[in-house]
Short mmCIF file of C-alpha atoms in Angstrom, two decimals:
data_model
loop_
_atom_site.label_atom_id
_atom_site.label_comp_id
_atom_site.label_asym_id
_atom_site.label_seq_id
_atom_site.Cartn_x
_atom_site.Cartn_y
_atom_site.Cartn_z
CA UNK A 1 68.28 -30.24 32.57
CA UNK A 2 67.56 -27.44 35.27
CA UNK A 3 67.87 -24.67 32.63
CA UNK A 4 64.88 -26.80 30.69
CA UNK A 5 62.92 -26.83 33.77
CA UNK A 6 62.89 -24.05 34.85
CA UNK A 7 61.98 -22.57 31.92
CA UNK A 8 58.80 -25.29 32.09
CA UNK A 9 58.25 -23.68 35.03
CA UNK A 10 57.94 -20.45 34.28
CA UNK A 11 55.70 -21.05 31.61
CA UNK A 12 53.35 -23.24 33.82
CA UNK A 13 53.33 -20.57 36.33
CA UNK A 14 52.71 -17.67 33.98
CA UNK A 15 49.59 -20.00 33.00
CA UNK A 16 48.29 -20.39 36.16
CA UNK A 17 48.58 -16.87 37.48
CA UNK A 18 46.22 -15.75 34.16
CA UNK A 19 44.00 -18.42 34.89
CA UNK A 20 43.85 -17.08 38.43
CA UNK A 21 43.30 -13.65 37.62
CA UNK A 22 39.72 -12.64 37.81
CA UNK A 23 38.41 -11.50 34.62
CA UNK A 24 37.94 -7.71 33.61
CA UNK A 25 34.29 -6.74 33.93
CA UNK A 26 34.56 -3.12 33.77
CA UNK A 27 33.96 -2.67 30.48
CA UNK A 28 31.26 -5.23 30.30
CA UNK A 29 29.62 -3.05 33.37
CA UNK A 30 30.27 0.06 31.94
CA UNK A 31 27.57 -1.14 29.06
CA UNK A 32 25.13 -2.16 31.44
CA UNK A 33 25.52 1.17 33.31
CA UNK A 34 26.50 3.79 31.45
CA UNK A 35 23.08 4.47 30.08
CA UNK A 36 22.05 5.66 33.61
CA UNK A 37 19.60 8.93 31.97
CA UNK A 38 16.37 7.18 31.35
CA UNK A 39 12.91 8.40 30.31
CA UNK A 40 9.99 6.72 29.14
CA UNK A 41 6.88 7.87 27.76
CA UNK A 42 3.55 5.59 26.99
CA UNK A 43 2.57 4.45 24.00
CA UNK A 44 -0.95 3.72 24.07
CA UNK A 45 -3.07 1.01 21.97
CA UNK A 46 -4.69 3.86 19.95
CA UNK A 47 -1.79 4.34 17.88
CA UNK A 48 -0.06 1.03 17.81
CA UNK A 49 -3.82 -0.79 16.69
CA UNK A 50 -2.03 -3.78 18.36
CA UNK A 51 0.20 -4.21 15.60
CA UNK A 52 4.08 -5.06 16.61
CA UNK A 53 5.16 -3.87 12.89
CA UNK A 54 3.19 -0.61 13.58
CA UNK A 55 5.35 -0.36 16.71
CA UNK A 56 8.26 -1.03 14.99
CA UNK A 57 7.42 1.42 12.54
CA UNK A 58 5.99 4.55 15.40
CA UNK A 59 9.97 3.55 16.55
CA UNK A 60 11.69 4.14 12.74
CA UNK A 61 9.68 7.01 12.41
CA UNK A 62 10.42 8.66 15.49
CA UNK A 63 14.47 7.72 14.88
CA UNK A 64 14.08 9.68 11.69
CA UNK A 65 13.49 12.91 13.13
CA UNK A 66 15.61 12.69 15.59
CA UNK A 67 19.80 13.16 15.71
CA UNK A 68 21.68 10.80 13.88
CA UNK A 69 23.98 10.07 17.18
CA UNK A 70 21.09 9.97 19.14
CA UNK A 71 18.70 7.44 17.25
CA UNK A 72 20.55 4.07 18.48
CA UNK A 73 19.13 4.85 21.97
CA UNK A 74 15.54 5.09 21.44
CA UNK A 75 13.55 1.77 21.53
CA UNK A 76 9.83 1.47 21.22
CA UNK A 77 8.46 -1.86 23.90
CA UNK A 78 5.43 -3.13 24.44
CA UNK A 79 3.15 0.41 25.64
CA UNK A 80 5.76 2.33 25.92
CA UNK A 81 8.48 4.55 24.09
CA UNK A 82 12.17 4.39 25.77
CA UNK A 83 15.28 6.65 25.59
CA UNK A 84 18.38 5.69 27.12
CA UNK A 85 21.73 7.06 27.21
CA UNK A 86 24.83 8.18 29.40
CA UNK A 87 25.34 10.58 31.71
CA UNK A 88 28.05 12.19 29.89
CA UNK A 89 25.37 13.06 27.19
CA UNK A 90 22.63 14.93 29.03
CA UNK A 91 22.38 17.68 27.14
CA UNK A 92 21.86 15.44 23.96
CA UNK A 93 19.52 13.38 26.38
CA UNK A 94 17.70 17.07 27.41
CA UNK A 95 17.12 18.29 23.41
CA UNK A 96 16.00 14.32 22.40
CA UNK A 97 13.59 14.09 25.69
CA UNK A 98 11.71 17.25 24.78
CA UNK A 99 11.73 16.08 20.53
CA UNK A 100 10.45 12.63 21.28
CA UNK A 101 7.63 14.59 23.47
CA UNK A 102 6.86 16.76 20.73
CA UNK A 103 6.83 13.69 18.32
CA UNK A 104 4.15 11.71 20.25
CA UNK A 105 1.36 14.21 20.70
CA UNK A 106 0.57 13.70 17.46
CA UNK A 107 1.51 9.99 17.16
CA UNK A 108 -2.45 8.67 17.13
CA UNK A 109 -2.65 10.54 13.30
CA UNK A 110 0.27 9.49 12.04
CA UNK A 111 -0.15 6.99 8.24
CA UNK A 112 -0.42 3.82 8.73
CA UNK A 113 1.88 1.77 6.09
CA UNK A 114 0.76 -0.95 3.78
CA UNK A 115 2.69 -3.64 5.96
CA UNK A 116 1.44 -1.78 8.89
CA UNK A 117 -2.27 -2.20 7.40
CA UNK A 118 -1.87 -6.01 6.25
CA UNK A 119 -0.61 -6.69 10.00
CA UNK A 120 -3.48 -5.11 11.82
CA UNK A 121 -5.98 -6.10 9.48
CA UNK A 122 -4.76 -9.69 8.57
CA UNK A 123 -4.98 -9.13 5.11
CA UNK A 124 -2.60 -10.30 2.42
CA UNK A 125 -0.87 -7.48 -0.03
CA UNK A 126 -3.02 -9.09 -2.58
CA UNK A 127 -6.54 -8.14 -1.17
CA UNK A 128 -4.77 -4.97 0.23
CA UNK A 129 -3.92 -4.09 -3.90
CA UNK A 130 -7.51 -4.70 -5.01
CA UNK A 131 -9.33 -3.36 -2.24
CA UNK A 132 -7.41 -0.10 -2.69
CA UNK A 133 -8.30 -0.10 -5.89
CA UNK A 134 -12.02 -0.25 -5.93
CA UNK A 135 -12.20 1.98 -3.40
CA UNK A 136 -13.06 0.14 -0.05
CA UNK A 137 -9.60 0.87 1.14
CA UNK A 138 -9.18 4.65 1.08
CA UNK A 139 -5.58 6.11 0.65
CA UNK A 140 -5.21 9.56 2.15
CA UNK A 141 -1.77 9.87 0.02
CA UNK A 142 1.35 8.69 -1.42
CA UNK A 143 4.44 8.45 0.15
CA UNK A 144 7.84 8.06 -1.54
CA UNK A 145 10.90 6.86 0.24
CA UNK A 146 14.50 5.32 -0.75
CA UNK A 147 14.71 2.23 0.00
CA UNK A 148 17.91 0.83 1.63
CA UNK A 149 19.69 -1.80 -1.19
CA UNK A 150 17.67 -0.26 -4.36
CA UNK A 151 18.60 2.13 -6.32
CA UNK A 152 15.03 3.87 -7.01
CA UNK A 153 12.69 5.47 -5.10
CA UNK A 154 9.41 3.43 -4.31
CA UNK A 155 6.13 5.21 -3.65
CA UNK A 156 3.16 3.26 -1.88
CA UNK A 157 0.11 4.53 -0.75
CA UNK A 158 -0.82 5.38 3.17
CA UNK A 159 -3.82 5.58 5.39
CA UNK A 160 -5.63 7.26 7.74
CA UNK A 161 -5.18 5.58 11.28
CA UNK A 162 -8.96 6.06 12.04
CA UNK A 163 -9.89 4.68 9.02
CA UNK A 164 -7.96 1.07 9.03
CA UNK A 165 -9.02 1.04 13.26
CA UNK A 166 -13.07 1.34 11.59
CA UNK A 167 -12.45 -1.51 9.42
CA UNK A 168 -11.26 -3.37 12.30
CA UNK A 169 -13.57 -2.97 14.47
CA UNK A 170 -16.51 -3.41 11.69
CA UNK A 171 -14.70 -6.54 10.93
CA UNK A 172 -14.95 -5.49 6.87
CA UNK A 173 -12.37 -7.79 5.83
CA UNK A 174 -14.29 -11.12 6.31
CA UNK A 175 -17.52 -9.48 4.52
CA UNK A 176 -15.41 -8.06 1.56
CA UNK A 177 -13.83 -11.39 0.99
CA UNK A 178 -17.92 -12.59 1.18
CA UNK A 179 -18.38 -9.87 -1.49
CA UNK A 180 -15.17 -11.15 -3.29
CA UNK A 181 -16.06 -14.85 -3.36
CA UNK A 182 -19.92 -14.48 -4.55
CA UNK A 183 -18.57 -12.18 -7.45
CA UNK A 184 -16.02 -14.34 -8.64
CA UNK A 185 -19.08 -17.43 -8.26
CA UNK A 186 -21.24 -14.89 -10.53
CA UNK A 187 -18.91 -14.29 -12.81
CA UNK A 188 -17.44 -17.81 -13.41
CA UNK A 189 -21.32 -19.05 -14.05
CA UNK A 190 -21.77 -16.03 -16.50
CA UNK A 191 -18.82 -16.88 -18.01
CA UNK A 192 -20.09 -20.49 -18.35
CA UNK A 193 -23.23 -19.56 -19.52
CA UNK A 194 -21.52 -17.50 -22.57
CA UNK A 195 -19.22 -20.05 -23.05
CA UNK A 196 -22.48 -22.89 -23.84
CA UNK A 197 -24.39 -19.69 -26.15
CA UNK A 198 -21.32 -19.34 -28.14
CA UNK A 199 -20.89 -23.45 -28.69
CA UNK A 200 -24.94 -23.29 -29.03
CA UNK A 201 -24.62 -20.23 -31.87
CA UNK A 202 -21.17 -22.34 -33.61
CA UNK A 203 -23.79 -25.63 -33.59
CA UNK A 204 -26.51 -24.57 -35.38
CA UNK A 205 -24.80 -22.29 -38.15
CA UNK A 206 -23.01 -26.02 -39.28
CA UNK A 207 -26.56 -27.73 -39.24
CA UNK A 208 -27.63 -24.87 -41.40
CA UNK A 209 -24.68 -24.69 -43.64
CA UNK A 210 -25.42 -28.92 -44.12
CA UNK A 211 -28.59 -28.20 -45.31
CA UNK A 212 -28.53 -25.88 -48.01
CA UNK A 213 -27.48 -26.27 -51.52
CA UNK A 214 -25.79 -23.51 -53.55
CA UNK A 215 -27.38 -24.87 -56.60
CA UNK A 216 -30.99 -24.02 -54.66
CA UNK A 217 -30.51 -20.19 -54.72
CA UNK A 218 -29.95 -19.95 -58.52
CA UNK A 219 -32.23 -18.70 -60.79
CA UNK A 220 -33.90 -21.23 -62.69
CA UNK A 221 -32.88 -20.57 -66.43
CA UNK A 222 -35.28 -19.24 -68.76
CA UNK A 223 -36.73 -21.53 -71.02
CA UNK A 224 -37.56 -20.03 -74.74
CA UNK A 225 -41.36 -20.48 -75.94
CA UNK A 226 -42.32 -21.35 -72.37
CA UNK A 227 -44.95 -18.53 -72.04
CA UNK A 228 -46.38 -19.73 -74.95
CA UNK A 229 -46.65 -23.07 -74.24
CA UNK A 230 -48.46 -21.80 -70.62
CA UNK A 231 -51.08 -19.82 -72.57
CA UNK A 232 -52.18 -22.79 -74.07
CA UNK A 233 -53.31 -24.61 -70.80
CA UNK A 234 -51.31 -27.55 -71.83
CA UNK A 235 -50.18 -27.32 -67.69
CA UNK A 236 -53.84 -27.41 -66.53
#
């Protein structure tokens, strides 16, 4: 019995010492602050157009051109572009600073996607499809890219960021879908009214079939001795 409970004891008191032992934090902290070299740069409405997926995609495309090891660290948040990483990686942190820099002087020009286009202009992919192809929506380009999960490229058109912020602010969208629905109003009673010709036509070529005999377009036979018998006035 004391070997038994003493045993019990030293498994209750192993127990209690781990429950009494604070908890590690250090590497917990170590995340929170090892990314101690910051910078930030802004990102202005200009070349976001207020979209959040044109954000998200200023943040892909600047992750692109940038170091494989270093892309994780840059984020793009609301009006502004972010780059964090640890101290132990300033020189990476130096050579992504002054790239990122580079980057967003141009940023205002860059494409704008289709999603980016549908987002800022509230249109569906549908009315972004026909609209591109009757010309309202201008395409400055193609752009083919490899999609993650397919196993073919897939080209889509892109557009000029100063064209899709003139639509916006002209508001085009709600007067081509004006356009749209009066077309497809004229073109649904056109369609009616050649619809009620055709059914019009189809009606009167059975009243005239009705009416006429074959027998009335024959020749009438030729009676022998019948120009004689007119000579003598016997019809008069």
């Amino acid at each position: 019995m004391p070997v038994r409970f003493a045993q019990t004891r030293k498994i209750l008191g192993g127990i209690a010492a781990a429950i009494a032992a604070p908890r590690d934090c250090g590497s917990r902290q170590s995340v929170s602050t090892s990314l101690s070299l910051i910078a930030e740069w802004p990102l202005p409405p200009s070349a976001t157009l207020g979209s959040s997926v044109r954000t998200k995609g200023i943040e892909r495309e600047i992750r692109a051109r940038l170091p494989w090891a270093v892309r994780k660290y840059v984020k793009a948040e609301t009006g502004r572009i972010a780059l964090r990483m640890r101290e132990d990686d300033a020189e990476e942190f130096e050579a992504a600073s002054n790239k990122i820099a580079k980057i967003l002087e141009t940023i205002e020009v860059l494409p704008v996607l289709p999603r980016e286009a549908e987002d800022i202009l509230t249109i569906s992919s549908r009315e972004r499809h026909k609209w591109l192809k009757d010309g309202r929506l201008q395409s400055i380009g193609t752009r083919t890219v490899k999609m993650r999960g397919r196993s073919k490229a897939v080209t889509f058109h892109v557009f000029d960021p100063k064209h899709i912020e003139d639509i916006l602010d002209r508001d085009l969208p709600s007067l081509w879908r004006e356009e749209d629905a009066q077309q497809v109003t004229e073109n649904r009673r056109r369609g009616a009214g050649k619809a009620a010709l055709t059914r019009a036509g189809k009606g009167s070529e059975k009243v005239r079939g009705s009416g006429n005999n074959p027998r009335d377009d024959d020749p009438r036979p030729k009676l022998k001795g019948w120009d004689a018998f007119d000579d003598e006035g016997l019809l008069r």
